[in-house]
XYZ file of C-alpha atoms in Angstrom:
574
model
C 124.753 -83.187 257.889
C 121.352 -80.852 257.147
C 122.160 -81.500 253.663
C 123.159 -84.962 253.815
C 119.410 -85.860 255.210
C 117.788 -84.044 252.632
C 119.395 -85.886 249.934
C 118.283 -88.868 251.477
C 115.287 -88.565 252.415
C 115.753 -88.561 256.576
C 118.759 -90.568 256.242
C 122.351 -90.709 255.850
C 124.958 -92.944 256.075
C 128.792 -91.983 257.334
C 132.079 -93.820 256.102
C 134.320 -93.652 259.735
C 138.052 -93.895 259.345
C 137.727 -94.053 254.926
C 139.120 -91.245 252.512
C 137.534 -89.716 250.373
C 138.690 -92.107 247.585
C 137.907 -94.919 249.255
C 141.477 -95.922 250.851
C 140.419 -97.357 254.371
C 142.804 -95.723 256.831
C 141.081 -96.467 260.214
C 141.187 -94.564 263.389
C 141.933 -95.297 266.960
C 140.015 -96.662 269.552
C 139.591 -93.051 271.286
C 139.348 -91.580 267.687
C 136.828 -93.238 266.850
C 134.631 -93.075 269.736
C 135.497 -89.325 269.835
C 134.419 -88.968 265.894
C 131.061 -90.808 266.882
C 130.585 -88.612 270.128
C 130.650 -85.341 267.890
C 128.235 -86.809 265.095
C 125.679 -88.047 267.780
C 125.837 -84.529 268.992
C 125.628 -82.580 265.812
C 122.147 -85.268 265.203
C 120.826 -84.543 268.287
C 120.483 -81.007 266.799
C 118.977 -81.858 263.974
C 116.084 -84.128 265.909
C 117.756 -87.416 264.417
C 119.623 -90.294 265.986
C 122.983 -92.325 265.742
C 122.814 -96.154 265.216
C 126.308 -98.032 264.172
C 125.734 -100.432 261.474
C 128.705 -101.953 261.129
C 132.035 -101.543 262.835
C 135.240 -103.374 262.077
C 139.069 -103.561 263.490
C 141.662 -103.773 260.745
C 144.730 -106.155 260.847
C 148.044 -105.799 258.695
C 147.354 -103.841 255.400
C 150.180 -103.468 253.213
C 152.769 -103.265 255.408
C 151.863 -100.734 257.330
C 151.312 -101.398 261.233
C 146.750 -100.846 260.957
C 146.493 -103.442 264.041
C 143.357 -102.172 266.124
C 142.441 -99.564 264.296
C 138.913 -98.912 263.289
C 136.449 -98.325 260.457
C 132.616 -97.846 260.843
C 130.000 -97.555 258.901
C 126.982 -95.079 260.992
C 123.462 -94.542 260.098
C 121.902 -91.336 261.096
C 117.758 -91.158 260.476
C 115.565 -88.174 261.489
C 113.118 -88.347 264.640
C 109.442 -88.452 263.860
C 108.874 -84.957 264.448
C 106.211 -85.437 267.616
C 109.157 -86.653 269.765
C 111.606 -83.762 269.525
C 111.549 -79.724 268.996
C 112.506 -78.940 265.780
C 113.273 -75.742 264.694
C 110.940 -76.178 261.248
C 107.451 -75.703 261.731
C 107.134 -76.430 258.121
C 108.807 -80.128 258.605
C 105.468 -82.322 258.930
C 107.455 -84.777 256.560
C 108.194 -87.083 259.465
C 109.447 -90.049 257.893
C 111.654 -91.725 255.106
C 109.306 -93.271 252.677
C 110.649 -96.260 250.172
C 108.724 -97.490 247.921
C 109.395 -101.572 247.122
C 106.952 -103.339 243.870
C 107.292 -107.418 244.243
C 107.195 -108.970 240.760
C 106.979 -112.351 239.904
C 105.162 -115.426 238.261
C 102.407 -117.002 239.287
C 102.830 -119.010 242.543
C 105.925 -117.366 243.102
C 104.489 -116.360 246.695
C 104.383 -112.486 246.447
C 101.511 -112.385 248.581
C 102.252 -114.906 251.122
C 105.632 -113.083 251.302
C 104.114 -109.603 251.834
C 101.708 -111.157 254.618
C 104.513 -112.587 256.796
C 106.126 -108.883 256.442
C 103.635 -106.694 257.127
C 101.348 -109.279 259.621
C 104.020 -111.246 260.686
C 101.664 -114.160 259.352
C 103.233 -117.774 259.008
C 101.738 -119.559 256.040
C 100.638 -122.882 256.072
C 101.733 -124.100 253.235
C 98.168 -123.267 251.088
C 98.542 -119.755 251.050
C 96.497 -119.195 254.119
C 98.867 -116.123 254.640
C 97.788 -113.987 252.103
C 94.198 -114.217 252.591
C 94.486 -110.899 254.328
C 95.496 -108.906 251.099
C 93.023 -110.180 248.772
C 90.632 -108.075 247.757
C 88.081 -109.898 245.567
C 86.340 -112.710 245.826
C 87.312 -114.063 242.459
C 90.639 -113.233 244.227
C 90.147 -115.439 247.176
C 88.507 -118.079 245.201
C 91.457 -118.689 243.139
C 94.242 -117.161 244.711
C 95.581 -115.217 241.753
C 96.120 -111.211 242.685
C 93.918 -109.704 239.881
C 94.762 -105.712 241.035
C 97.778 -103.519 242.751
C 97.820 -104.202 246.608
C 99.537 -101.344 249.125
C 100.688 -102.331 252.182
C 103.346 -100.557 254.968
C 105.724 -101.206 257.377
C 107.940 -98.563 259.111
C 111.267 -98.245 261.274
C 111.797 -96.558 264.102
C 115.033 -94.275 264.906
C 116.638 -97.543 266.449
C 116.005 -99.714 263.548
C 113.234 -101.528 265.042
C 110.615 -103.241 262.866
C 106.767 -101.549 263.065
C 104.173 -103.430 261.879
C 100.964 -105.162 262.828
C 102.374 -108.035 264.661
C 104.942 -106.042 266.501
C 102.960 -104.214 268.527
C 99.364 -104.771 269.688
C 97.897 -101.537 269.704
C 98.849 -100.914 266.135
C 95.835 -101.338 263.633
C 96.098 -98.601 261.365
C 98.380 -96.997 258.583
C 98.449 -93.654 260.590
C 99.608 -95.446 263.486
C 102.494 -97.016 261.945
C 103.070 -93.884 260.723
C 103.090 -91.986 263.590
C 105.790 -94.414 265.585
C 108.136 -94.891 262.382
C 111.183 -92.597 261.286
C 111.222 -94.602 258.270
C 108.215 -96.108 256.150
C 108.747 -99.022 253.104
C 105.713 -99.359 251.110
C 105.166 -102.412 249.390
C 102.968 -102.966 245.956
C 102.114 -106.122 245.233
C 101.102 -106.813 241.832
C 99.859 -109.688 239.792
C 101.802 -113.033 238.417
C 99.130 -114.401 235.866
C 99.965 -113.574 232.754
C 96.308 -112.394 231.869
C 97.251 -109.393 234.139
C 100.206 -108.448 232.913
C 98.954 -104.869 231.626
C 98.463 -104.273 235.069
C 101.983 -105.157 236.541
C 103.210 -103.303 234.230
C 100.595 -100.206 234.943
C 102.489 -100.518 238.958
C 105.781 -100.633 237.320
C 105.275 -97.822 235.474
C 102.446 -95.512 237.427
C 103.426 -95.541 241.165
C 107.353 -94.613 240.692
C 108.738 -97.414 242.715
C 112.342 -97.194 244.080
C 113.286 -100.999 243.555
C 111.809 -103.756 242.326
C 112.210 -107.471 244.518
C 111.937 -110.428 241.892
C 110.006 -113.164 243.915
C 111.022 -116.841 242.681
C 109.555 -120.130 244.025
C 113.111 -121.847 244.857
C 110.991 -125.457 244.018
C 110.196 -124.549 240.688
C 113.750 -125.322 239.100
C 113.522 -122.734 237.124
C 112.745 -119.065 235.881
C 108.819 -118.969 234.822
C 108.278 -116.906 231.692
C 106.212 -114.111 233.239
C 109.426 -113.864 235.822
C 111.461 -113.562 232.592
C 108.571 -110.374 231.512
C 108.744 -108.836 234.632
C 112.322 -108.943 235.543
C 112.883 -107.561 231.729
C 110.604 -104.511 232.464
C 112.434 -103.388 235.742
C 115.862 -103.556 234.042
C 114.279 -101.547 231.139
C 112.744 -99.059 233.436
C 115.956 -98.872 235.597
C 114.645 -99.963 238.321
C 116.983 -101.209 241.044
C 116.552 -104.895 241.153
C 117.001 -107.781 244.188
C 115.665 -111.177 244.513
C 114.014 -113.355 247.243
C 113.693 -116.795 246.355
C 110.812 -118.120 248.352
C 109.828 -121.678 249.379
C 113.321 -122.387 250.580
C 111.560 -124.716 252.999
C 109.989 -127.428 250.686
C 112.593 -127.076 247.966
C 115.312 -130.068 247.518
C 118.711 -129.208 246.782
C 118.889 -130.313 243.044
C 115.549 -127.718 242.759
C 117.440 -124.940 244.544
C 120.363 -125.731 242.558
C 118.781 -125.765 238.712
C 116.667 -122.606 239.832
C 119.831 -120.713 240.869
C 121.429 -121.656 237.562
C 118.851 -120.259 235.496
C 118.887 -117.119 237.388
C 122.380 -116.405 237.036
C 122.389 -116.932 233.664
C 120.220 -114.244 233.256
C 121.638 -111.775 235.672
C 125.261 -112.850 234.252
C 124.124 -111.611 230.748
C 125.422 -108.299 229.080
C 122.171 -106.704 229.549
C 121.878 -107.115 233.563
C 125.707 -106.790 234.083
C 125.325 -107.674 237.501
C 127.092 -110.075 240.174
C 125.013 -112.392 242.153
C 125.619 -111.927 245.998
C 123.372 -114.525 248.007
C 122.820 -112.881 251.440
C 123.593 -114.947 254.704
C 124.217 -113.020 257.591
C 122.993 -110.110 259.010
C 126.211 -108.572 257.873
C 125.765 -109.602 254.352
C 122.380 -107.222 254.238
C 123.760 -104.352 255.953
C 126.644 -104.593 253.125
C 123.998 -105.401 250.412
C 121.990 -102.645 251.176
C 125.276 -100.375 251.323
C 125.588 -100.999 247.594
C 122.596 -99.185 246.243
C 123.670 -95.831 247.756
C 125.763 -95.845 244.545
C 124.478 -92.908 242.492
C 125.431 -95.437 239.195
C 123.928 -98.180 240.940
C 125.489 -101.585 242.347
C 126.766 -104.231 240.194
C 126.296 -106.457 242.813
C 122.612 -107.844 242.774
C 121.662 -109.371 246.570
C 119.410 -112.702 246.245
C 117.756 -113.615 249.619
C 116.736 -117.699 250.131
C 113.500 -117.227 252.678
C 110.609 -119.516 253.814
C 106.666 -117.801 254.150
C 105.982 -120.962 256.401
C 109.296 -121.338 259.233
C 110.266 -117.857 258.594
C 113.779 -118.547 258.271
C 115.935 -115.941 256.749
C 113.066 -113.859 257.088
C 115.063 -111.516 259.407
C 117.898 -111.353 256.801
C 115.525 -109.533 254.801
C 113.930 -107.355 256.975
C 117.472 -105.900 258.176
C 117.880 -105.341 254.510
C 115.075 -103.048 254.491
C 115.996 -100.713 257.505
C 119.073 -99.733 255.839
C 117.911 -99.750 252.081
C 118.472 -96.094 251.170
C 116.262 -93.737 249.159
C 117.576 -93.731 245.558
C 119.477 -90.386 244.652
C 118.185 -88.377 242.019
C 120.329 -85.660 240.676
C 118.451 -83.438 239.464
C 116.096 -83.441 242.584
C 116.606 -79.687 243.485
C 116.063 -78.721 240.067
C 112.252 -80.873 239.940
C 111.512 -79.191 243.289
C 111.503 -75.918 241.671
C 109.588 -77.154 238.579
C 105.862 -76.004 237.642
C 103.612 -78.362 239.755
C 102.495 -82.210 237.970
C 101.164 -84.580 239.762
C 100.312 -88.282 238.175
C 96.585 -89.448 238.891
C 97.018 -92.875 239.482
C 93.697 -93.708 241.628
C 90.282 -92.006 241.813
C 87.447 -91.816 245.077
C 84.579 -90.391 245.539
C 83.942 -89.519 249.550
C 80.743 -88.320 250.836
C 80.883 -84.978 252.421
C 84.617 -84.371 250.819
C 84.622 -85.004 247.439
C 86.923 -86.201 244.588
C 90.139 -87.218 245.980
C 92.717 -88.295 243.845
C 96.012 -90.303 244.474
C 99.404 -90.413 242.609
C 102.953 -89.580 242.173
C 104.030 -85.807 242.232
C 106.780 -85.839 239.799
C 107.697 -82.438 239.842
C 107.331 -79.423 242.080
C 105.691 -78.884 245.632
C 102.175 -78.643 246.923
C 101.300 -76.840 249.908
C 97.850 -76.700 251.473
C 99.014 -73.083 252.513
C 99.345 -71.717 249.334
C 95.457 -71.914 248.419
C 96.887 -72.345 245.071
C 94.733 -73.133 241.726
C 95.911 -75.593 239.872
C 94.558 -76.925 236.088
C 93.011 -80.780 235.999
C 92.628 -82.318 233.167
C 92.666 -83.228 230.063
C 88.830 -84.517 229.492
C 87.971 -85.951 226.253
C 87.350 -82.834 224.810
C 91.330 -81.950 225.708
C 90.230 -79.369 228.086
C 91.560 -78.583 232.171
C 89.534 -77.190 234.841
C 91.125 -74.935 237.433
C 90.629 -76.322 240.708
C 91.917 -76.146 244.322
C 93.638 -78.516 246.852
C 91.705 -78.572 249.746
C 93.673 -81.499 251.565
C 96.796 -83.730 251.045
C 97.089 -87.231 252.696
C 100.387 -89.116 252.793
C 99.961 -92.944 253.767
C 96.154 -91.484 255.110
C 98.283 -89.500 257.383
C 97.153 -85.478 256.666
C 99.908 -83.508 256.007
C 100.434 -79.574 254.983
C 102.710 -80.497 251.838
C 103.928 -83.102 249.630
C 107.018 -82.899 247.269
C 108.302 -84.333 244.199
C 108.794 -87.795 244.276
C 106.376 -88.702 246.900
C 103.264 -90.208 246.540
C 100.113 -89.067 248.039
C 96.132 -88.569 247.636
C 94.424 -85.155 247.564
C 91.092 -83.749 247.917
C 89.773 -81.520 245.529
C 86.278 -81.250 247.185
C 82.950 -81.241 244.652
C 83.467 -80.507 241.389
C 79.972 -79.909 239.694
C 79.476 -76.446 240.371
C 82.859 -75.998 238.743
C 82.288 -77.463 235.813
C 78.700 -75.982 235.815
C 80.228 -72.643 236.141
C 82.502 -73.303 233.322
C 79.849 -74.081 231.008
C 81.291 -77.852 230.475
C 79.077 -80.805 230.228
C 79.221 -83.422 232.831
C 79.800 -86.389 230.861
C 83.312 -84.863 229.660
C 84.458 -84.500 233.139
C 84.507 -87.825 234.619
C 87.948 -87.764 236.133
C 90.308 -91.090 235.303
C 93.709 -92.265 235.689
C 95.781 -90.639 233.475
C 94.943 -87.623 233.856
C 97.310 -84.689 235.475
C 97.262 -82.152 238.443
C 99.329 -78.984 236.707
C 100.246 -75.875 238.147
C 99.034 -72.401 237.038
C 102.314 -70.231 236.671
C 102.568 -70.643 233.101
C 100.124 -70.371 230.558
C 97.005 -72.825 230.272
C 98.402 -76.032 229.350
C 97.503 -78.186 226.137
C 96.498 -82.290 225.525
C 97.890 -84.032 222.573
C 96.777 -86.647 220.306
C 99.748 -86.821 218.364
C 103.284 -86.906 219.495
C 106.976 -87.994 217.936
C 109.091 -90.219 219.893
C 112.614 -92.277 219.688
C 112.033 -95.775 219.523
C 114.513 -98.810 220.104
C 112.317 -101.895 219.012
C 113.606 -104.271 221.541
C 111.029 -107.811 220.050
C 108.827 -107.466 217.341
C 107.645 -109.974 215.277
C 107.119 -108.244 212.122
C 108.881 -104.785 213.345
C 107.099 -101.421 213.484
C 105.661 -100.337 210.985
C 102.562 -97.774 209.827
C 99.509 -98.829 211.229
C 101.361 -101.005 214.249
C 98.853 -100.721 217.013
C 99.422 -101.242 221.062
C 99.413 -99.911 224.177
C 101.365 -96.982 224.853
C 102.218 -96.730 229.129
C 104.152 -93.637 230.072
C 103.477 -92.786 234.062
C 99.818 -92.760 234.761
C 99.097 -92.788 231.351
C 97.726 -96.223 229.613
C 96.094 -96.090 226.114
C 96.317 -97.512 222.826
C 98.253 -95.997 220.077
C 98.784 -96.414 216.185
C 101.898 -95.550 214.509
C 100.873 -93.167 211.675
C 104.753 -92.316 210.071
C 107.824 -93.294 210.462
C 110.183 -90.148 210.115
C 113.622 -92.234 210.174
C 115.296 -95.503 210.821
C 118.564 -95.888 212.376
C 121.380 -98.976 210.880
C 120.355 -101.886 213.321
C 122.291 -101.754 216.217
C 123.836 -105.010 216.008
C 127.043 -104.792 214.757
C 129.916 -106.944 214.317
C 133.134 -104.971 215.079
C 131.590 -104.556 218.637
C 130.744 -100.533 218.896
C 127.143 -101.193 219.543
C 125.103 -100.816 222.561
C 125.274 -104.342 224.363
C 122.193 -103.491 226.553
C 119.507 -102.569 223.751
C 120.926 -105.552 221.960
C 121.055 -108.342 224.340
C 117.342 -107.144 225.213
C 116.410 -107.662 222.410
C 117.386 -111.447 221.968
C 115.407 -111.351 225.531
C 112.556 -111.545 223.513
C 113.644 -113.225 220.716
C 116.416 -115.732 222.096
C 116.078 -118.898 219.602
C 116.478 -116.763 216.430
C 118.868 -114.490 214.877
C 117.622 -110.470 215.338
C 116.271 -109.587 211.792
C 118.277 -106.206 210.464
C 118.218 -103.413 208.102
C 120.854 -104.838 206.382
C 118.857 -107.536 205.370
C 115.915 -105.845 204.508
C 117.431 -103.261 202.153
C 114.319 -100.674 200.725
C 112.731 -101.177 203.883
C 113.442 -97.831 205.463
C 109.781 -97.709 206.766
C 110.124 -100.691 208.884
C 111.988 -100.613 212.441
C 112.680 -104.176 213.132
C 113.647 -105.690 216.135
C 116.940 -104.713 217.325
C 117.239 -101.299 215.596
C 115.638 -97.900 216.471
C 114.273 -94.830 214.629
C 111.981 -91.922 214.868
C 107.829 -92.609 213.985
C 105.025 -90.504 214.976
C 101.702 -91.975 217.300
C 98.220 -91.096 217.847
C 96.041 -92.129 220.829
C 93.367 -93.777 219.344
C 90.583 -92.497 222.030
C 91.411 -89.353 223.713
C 94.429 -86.450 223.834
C 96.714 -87.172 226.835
C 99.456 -84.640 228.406
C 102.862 -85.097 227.723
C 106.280 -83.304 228.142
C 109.458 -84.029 225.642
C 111.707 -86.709 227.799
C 108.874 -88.677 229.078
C 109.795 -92.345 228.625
C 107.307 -94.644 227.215
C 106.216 -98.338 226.928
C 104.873 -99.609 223.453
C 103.868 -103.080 224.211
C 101.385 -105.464 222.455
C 101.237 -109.231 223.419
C 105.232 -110.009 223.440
C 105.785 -106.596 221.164
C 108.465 -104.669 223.584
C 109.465 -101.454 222.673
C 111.234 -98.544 224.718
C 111.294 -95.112 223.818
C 111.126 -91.490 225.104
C 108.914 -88.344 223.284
C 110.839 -85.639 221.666
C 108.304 -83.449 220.029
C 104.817 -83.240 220.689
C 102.594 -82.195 217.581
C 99.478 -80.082 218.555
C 95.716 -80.985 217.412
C 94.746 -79.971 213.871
């Protein structure tokens, strides 16, 4: 059980009276109750608790004589660690953190929706709800999100909600924190298409778990920024659900058209995935089941909620206390990887410094260590060494972080380092994009030019030297121009079938009213990748050297331009 909680994060989830195959068998009444006595004991060792989530009687299967037998489903989550003694001194880590980005079109009610979760505010339907995530007054004023919102509820060991409406006394993150066992953050990012580099900058900088497609049931149908953002999760492999908002106001033939356009999308080759609209609380539990799946679910849950009467709204909260932490299998084998850490946000705090905030993606920090670790590269392509003076997790202080989670650290004041190392100020201004490394290895190096597979998904002309756009691989976000094109794969639509359906159908995403332009057809233009096929070319940043590693997945995007593609050789400055 030890093991099953630290693949999941502080939770775990036991299949009573199945095989390991799957065949339901069932136990007896006194069988079962004696299988969830000796589990509730072996928790209580490990400082976590026993909640049944669902819990059925079988009838007649097959044949064979099942009547009143059993088969449960239990959830076991870890205590926060203040309210039992665990044997770890090292286990500050005291809840289950999810991370959850809403994505949408404009008016879709992301914000509203993320108010009446985290508030427990009822709109009135003007959008009076999410006046208290706004955080510009351009942003008030017009009611678009213009920037990447964080917000945080939490669960405690018996599955029961934590916010700021819950409880009175609650007004901060730490508190929240502090009571939970569990802790879903929420990013809420921006519909208007004028923002998109920004969604996208959330999609791909902040590492989120899933990603919950918010539709306005009324519209009638899928907006095309809804179309752009849903496309992006599925090509980042993100786990996707929907909540379909407005359900109040909406009129049957709206609901109706709006659900039809949906599952035509979801339907297609390139989703593969089976619409399951959620109705009972037993529905979510089931839903939420489905993503502990280490291939992920076919099924895809849709949610039909209201910001204003709140119905449903419980539906979807249940869904979230037994959402599991996605499992990533090489996760032991990142742990144990040199130390880099994504810098996704900057401060500067009097009287503690430059603290920075991001995603560790590989490795462990620990306070303890007094580690140095390299920061950087500046515009010159240098690193600093530096030291880690405090971590912060949800503005909770904590000894450690590890990879995977996302947190902000303190790295104190910087100027008499970079006087001491003879660098100028103005080449040291730190940004996002930049990377926390660790020092076992040698002193690492930036890179202006690196070689990467590409699968043009929609371009209008194809790739081709001199194609410019915006390159976003984690924290990183900066234009690049294609400078050679070392190969060119046969397009990958084919006719007897042996093709990849995914990379194809995404393709007519983006291009759905014409035919997909090939090599074929374009014979002596082996320097062109057009859309639908994929090959090898070479980029170079066009402002500044940026860290890499071979297998980092990028975004080349330019107005509608789509492409996907990960680096497999980085080329060092000349």
């Amino acid at each position: 059980m030890a093991c099953r909680l630290a693949e999941g994060d502080g939770e775990a989830i036991y299949e009573i009276g199945v095989d390991d195959d799957g065949t339901i068998k069932g136990l007896t009444k006194e069988e079962m109750e004696l299988s969830i006595s000796t589990l509730t004991k072996m928790a209580a060792a490990l400082g976590a608790d026993v909640s049944t989530s669902q819990q059925f009687t079988l009838g007649p299967v097959f044949g064979q004589r099942k009547e009143g037998y059993q088969v449960a489903e239990i959830l076991i989550k870890k205590r926060p660690r203040e309210n039992y003694n665990g044997m770890n001194d090292e286990d500050d880590q005291r809840f289950t953190d999810l991370r959850i980005v809403l994505v949408g079109g404009l008016g879709a009610g992301k914000s509203t929706l993320l108010s009446h979760i985290t508030h427990g505010i009822k709109d009135n339907g003007r959008g009076s709800a999410r006046l208290s995530l706004l955080r510009h007054r351009h942003e008030l004023e017009s009611g678009r999100s213009s920037s990447i919102s964080h917000e945080i509820i939490g669960y405690d060991a018996n599955g029961q909600l934590i916010n700021y409406a819950t409880r009175t006394q609650i007004r901060t993150w730490e508190e929240i924190c502090q009571l939970s066992s569990k802790v879903v953050t929420f990013l809420d990012t921006c519909g208007f298409p004028k923002y998109l580099r920004t969604t996208v900058s959330g999609l791909t900088g902040y590492a989120p778990d899933y990603a919950c497609v918010v539709v306005a049931a009324n519209a009638g149908r899928l907006t095309e920024m809804t179309h752009e953002h849903l496309s992006i999760a599925v090509m980042l492999d993100l786990p996707v659900f929907v909540v379909m908002t407005m359900g109040d106001i909406a009129t049957r033939t709206q609901i109706r058209n709006t659900l039809c356009d949906l599952l035509n999308w979801i339907r297609s080759s390139w989703m593969h995935k089976v619409p399951v609209v959620v109705q009972t609380e037993e529905d979510a539990i089931t839903c939420a089941s489905y993503f502990s799946r280490r291939d992920g679910p076919p099924e895809l849950p849709i949610f039909m909620v209201s910001n204003v009467t709140g119905s449903n709204m419980n539906l979807l909260l249940k869904f979230f206390n037994y959402l599991p932490k996605p499992k990533r299998l090489n996760y032991d084998e990142l742990l144990e990887e040199p130390i880099e850490f994504q810098i996704e946000e900057v401060y500067s705090i009097p009287d503690v410094g430059i603290v920075v905030g991001g995603v560790l993606c590989q490795g462990r920090i620990n306070v303890k260590d007094n580690q140095e670790y390299y920061l950087g590269p500046n515009a010159k392509g240098k690193f600093l060494k530096v030291k880690v003076a405090s971590i912060h997790r949800h503005r909770v202080p904590v000894r450690y972080v590890h990879c995977g989670q996302t947190a902000t650290l303190a790295l104190g004041d910087l100027s008499s380092i970079v006087t001491a190392n003879n660098n100028h100020a103005d080449f040291w201004k730190i940004h996002k994009g930049m990377v926390l490394l660790g020092t076992d290895n040698e002193p690492p190096s930036s890179y202006f030019e690196f070689e990467a597979e590409l699968m043009v998904l929609y371009h209008l002309t194809g790739v081709l030297v001199g194609t410019c756009g915006m390159i976003h691989s984690g924290s990183i976000r900066q234009r690049a121009q294609v400078i050679s094109i070392t190969s060119v794969s046969p397009s990958i639509q084919e006719e007897d079938g042996n093709t990849d359906a995914v990379t194809v159908n995404l393709a007519q995403l983006f291009f759905k009213k014409q035919t997909i332009s090939t090599v074929s057809n374009n014979e002596g233009s082996s320097d062109i990748i057009y859309s639908g096929s994929q090959g090898k070319c070479v980029f170079r940043f066009m402002y500044e050297p940026c860290y890499l590693r071979p297998g980092s997945q990028i975004l080349f995007m330019e107005g509608k331009s789509k492409c996907l593609g990960r680096v497999v050789r980085l080329i060092k400055n000349t």
